[in-house]
Short mmCIF file of C-alpha atoms and ligand atoms in Angstrom, two decimals:
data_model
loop_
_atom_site.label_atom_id
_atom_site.label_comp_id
_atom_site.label_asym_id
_atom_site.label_seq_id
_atom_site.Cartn_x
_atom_site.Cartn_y
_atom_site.Cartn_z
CA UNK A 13 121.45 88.57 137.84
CA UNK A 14 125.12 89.17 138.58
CA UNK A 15 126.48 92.51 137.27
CA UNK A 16 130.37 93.05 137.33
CA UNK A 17 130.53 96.83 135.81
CA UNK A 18 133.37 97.67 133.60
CA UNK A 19 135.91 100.21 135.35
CA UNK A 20 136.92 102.03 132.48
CA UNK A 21 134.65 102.36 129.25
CA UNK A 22 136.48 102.47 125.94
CA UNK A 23 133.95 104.53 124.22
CA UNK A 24 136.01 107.86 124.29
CA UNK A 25 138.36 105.54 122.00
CA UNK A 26 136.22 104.64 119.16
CA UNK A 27 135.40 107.03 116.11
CA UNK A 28 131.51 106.50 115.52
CA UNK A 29 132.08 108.21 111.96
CA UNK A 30 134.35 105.45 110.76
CA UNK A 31 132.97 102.27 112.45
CA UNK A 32 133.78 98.76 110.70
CA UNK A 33 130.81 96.76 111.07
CA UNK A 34 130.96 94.19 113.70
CA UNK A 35 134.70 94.90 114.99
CA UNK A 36 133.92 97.08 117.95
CA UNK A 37 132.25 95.86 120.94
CA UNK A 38 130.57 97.60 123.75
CA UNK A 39 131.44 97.61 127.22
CA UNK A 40 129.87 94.35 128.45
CA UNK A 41 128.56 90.96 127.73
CA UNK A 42 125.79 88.57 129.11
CA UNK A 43 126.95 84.75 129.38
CA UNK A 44 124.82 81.98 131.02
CA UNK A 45 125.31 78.46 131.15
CA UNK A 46 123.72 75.10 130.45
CA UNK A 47 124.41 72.59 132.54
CA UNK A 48 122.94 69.19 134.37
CA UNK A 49 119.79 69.75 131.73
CA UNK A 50 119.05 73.68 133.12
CA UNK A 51 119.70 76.93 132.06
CA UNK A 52 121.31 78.41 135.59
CA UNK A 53 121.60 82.20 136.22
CA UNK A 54 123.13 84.79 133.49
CA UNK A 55 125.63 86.95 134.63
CA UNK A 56 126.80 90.48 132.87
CA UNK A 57 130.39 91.26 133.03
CA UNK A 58 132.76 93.32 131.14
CA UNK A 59 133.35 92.36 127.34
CA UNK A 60 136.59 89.65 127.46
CA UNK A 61 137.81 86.85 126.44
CA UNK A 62 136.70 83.03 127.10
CA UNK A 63 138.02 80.37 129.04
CA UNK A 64 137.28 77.16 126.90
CA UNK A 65 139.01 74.18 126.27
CA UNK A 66 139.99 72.80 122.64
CA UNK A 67 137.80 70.24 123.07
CA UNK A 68 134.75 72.42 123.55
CA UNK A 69 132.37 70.93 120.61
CA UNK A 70 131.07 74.00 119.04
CA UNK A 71 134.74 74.16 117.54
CA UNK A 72 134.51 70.51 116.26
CA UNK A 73 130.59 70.28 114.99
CA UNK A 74 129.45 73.87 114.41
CA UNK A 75 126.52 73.12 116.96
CA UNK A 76 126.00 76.81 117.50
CA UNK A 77 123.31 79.31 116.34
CA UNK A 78 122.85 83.23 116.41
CA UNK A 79 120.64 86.01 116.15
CA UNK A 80 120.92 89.84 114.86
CA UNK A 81 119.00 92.54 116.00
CA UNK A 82 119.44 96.16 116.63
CA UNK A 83 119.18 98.73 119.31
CA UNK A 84 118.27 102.27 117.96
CA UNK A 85 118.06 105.65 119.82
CA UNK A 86 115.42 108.04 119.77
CA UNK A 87 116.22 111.89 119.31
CA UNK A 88 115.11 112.36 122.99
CA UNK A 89 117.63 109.56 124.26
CA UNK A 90 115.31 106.73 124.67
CA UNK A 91 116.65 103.11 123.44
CA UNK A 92 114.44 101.25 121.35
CA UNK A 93 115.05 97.65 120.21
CA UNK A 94 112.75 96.19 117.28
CA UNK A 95 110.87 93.30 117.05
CA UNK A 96 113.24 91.86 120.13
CA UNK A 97 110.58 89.11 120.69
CA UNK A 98 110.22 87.95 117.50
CA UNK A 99 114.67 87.47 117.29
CA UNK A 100 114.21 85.69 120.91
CA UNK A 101 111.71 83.22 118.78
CA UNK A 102 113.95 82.27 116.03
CA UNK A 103 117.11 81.83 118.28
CA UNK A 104 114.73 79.05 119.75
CA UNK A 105 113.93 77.54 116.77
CA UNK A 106 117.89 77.65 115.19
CA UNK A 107 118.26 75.65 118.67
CA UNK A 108 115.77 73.08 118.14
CA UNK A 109 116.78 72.16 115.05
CA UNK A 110 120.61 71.78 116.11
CA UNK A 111 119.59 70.20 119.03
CA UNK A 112 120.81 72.97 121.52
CA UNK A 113 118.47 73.28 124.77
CA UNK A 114 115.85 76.19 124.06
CA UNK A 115 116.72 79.74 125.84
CA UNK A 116 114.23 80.76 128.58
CA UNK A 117 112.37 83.91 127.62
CA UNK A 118 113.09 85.79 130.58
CA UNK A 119 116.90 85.22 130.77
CA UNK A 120 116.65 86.13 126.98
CA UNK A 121 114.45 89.27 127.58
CA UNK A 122 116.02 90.60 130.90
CA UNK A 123 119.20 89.77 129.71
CA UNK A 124 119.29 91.73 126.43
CA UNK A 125 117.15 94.78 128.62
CA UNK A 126 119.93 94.66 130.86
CA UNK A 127 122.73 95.12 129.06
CA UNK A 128 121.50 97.64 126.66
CA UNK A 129 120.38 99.52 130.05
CA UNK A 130 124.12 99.03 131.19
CA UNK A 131 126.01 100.01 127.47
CA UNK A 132 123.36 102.73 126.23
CA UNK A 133 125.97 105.02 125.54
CA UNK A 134 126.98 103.10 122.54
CA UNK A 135 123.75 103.28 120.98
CA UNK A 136 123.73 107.01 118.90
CA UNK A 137 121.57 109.16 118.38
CA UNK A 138 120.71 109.29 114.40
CA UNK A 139 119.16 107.77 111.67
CA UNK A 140 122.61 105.86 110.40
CA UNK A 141 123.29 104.82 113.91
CA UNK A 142 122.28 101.87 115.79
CA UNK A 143 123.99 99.05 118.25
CA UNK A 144 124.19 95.56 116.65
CA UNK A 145 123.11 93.00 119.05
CA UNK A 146 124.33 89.72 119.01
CA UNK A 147 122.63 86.73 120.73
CA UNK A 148 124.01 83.50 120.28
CA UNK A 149 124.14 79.88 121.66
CA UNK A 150 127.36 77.52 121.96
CA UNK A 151 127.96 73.61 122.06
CA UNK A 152 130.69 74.55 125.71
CA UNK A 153 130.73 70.75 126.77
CA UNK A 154 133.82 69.16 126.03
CA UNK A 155 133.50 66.17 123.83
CA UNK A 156 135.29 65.34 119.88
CA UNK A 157 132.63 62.57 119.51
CA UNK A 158 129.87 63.75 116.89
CA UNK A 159 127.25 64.35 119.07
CA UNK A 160 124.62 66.42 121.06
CA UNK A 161 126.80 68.34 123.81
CA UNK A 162 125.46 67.82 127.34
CA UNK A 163 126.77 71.61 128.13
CA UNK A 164 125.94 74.99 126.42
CA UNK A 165 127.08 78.85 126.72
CA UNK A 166 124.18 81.62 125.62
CA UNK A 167 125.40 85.09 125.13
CA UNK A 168 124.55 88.39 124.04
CA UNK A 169 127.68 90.76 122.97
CA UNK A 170 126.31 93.92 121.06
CA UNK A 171 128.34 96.38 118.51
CA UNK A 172 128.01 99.74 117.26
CA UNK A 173 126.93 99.79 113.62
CA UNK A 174 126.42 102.14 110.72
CA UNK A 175 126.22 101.15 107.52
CA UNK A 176 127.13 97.49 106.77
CA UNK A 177 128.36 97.73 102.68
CA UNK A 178 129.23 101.15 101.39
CA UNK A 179 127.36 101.94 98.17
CA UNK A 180 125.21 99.61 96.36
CA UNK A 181 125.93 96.19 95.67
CA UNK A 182 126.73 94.72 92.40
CA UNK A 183 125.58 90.86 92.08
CA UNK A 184 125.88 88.05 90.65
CA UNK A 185 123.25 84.88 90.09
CA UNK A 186 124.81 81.75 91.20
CA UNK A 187 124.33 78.88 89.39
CA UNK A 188 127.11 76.30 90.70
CA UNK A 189 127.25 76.29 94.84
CA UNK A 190 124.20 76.25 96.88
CA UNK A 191 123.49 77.94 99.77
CA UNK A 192 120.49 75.56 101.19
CA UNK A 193 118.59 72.32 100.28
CA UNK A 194 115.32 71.21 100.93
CA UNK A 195 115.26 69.39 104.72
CA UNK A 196 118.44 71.13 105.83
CA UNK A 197 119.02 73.93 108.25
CA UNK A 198 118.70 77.30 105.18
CA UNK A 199 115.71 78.36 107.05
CA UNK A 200 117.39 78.78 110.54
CA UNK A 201 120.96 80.76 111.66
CA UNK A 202 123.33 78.32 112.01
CA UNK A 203 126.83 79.20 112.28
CA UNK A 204 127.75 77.01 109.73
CA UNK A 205 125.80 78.27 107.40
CA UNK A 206 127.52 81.50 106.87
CA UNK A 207 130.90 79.73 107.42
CA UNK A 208 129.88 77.95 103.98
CA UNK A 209 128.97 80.18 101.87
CA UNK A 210 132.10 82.26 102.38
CA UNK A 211 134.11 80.30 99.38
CA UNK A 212 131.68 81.15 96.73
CA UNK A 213 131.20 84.65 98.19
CA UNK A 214 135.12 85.10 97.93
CA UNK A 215 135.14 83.46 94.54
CA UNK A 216 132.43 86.40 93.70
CA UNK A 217 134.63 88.79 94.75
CA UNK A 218 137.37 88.14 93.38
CA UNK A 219 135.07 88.75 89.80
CA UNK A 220 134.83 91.92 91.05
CA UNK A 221 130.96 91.27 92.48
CA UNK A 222 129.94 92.26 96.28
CA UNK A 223 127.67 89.53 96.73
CA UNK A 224 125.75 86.86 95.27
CA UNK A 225 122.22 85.85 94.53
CA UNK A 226 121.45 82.41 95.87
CA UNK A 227 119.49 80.37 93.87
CA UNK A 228 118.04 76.74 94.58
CA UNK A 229 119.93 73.96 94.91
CA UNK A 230 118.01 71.52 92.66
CA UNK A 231 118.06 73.72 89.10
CA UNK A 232 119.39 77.28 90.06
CA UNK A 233 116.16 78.63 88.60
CA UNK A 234 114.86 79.93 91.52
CA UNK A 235 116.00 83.11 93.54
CA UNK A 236 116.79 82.53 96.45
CA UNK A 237 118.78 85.41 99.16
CA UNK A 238 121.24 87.84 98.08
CA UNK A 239 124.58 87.25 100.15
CA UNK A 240 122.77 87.06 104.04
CA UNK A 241 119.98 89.16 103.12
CA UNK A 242 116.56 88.30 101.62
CA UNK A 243 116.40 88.87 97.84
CA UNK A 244 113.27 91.51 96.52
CA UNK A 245 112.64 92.86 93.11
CA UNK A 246 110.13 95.29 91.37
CA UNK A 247 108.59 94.11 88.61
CA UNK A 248 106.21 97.55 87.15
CA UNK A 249 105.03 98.57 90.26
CA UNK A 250 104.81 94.90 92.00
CA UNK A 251 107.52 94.36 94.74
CA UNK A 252 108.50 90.75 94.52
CA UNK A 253 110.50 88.59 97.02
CA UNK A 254 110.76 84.59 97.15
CA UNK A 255 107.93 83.01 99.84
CA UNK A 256 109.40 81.33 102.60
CA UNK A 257 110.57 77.55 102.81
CA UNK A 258 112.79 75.51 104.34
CA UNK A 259 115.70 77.34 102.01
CA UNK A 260 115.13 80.69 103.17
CA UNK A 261 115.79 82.74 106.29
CA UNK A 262 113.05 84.54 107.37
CA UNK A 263 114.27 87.90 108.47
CA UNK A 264 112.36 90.12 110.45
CA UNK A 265 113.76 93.22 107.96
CA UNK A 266 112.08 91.22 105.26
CA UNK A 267 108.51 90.96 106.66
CA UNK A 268 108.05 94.29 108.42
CA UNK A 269 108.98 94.96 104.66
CA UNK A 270 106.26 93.05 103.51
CA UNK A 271 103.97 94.57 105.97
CA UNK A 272 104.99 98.14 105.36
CA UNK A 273 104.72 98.15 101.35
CA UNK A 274 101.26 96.91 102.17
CA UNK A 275 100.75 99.75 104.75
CA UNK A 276 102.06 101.95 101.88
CA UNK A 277 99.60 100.76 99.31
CA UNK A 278 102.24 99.01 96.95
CA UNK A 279 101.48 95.92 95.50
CA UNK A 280 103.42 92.64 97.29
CA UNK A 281 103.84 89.23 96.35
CA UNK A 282 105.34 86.98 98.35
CA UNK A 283 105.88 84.14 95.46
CA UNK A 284 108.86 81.78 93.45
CA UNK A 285 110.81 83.92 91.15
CA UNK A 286 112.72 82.59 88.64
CA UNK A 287 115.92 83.36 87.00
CA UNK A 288 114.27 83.46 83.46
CA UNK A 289 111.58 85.60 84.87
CA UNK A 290 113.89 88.57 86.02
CA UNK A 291 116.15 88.15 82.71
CA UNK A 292 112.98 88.96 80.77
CA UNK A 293 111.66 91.31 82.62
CA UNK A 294 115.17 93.32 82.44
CA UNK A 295 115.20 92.76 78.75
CA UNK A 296 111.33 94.34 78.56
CA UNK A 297 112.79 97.28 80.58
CA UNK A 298 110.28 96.70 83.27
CA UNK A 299 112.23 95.28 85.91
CA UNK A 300 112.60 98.51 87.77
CA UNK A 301 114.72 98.06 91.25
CA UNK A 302 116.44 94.83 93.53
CA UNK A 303 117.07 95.52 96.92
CA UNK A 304 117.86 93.05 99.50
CA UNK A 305 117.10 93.50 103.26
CA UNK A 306 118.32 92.21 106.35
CA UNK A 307 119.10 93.32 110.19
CA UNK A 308 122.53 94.34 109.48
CA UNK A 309 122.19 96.37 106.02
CA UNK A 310 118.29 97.32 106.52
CA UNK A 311 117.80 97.66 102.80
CA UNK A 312 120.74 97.95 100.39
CA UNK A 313 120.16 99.06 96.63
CA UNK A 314 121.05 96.13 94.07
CA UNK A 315 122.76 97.94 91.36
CA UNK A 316 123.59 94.84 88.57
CA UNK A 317 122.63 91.70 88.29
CA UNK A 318 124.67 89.75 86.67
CA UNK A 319 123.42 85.85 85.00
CA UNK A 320 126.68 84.69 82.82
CA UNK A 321 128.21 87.33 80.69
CA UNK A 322 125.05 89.31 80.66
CA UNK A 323 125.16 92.46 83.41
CA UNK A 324 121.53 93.70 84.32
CA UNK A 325 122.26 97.27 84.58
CA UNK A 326 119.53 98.97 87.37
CA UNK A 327 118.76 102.43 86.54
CA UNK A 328 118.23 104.67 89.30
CA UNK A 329 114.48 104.98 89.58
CA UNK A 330 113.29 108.71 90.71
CA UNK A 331 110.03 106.97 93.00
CA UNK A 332 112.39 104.58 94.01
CA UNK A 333 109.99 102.20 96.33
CA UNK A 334 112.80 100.76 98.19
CA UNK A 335 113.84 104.58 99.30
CA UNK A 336 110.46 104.92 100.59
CA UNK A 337 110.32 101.78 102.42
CA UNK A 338 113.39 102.30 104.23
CA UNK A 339 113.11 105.72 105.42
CA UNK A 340 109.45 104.74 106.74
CA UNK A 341 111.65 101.87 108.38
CA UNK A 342 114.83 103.39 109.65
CA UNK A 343 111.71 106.46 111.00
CA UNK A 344 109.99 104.10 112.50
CA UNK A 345 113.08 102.10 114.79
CA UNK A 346 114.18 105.61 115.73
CA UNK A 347 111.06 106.58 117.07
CA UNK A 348 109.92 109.23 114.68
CA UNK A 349 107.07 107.56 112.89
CA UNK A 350 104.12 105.96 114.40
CA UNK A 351 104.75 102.01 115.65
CA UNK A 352 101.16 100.69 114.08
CA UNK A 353 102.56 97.17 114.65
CA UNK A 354 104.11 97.02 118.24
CA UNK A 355 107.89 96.55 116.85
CA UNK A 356 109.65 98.76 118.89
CA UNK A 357 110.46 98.25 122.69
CA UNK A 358 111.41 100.84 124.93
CA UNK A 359 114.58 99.82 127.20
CA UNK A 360 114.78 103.13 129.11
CA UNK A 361 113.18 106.13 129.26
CA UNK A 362 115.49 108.48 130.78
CA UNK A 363 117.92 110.30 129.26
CA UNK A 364 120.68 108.68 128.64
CA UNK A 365 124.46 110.72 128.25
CA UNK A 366 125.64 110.54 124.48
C1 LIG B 410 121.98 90.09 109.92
O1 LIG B 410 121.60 90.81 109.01
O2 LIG B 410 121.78 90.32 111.11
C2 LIG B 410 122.69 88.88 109.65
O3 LIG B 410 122.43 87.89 110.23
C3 LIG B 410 123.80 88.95 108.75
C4 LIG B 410 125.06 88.77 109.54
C5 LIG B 410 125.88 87.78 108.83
C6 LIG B 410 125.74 90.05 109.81
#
């Protein structure tokens, strides 16, 4: 692999205690192209802009897909990244379904073990701390015809994170736009899929909400996400979140979730939940805590939920489950509790300078 190092790192310039998620970028980026039907060497150079021509047909079609994962540090300086394999998966499938050549796993895996080798600086030290990677795949041919490019552009840029919403969030359910359908592309990360659902998010806002709770397109009886994360609830002591389909993203936050409660003796279910089903259970005061999960926020506390006029006040709960699932989370990406499940992945294991 090429490596052109950056002269000058701007690290000394950034203040880790005030970081805006996803607006900083580390020192260097991994780009390798698709071209003549193969994947030919990656190259790491210093983070910059891109040549590319206005034709370039990821501009024109949205054929592009991404992945988020995270780099964390361990107290003795090693860098971690969690469940790495299992991101390098679903970038593959996001591809096959927009018709973008598949990623080899060893440009994928040296790649990303490369350049967190090359920028661990930027990954901190501490449990609020981690680097936000970003894989992704772009339509680079140039072409304004709708159809398959013949020419693609995989990279990996990566971006010191903290927390991703301050506080909890306050919600609403939506009942008019939809965020998936049955036979589309909800299940995988399409760029376009975020791009759409940024109109109803800002109409959400603008009612004074910080995100919304998807619900299916056919009735909007069914949860669905909250904003980009995966939607759970606690029903009594029964943590509930929506099985996966073809309308729902299967984050990796979500089932080491799933996994974990079960490790922790709580009761999952991984089932349909219905709008009227969480109204009720609110009203019989047994609807306890809503969380959603995701790489970017880990798990974020639902606050309200609002369906109408009617605002589902959450209670702070003093066993709150979600508390204890994300400290046995963010303990064991840091290094600090035992990996039962072979999530973590050491990238080096020297010290590294802070
Ligand atoms: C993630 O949690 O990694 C996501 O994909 C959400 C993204 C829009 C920041």
């Amino acid at each position: 692999m090429k490596i052109t190092l950056k002269q000058n790192s701007n690290i000394q310039n950034v203040d880790f205690n005030n970081l805006k998620f996803g607006a900083i970028f580390s020192d260097h980026m991994l780009i390798c192209k698709y071209k003549n039907g193969r994947w030919v060497e990656a190259e790491i150079m210093p983070y910059q802009p891109l040549p590319m021509y206005p034709g370039t047909q990821a501009l024109h079609y949205g054929q592009s897909v991404f992945e988020g994962m995270k780099a964390f540090k361990t107290d003795d300086g090693k860098v971690l990244t969690f469940r790495a394999e299992d991101n390098f998966k679903r970038l593959n499938t996001s591809a096959k379904r927009l018709c973008i050549p598949e990623i080899p796993k060893e440009i994928f895996m040296e790649g990303l073990h490369e350049i967190l080798r090359l920028d661990a600086v930027w990954v901190k030290a501490g449990d609020n701390f981690s680097l936000y990677v970003r894989p992704f795949i772009f339509a680079s041919g140039q072409c304004i015809k709708a159809t398959i490019s013949d020419e693609y552009t995989f990279m990996i840029i990566c971006s010191p994170a903290t927390t991703y919403y301050q506080g909890e969030m306050h919600v609403k359910i939506e009942q008019e736009y939809t965020r998936a359908a049955k036979g589309g592309t909800g299940s995988i990360k399409a760029a376009g899929n975020y791009a759409a659902s940024f109109y109803p998010t800002k109409l959400a806002r603008e009612q004074g909400f910080s995100q919304i709770i998807w619900t299916d397109a056919k009735n909007h009886e069914f949860l669905e996400e909250a904003g980009t994360m995966n939607i759970w609830i606690r029903i009594d002591d029964a943590l509930i979140t929506p099985n996966l389909d073809d309308t729902i993203l299967g984050g990796y936050t979500r089932d080491s979730i799933v996994q974990l409660a079960k490790d922790m003796d709580m009761k999952v279910e991984e089932r349909a939940v219905s709008v009227s089903e969480l109204h009720q259970a609110h009203q019989q005061g047994r609807l306890k805590e809503a969380f959603g999960t995701g790489t970017a926020v880990s798990i974020l506390f639902i606050g309200s939920i609002t369906l109408g006029t009617n605002k589902m006040i959450l209670s702070k709960q003093e066993d709150s489950f979600a508390k204890r699932l994300k400290d046995r989370l963010v303990a064991i990406q840091h290094g600090k509790y035992e990996d039962k499940h072979g999530w973590t992945t050491e990238v080096l294991s020297s010290l590294t300078p802070q």
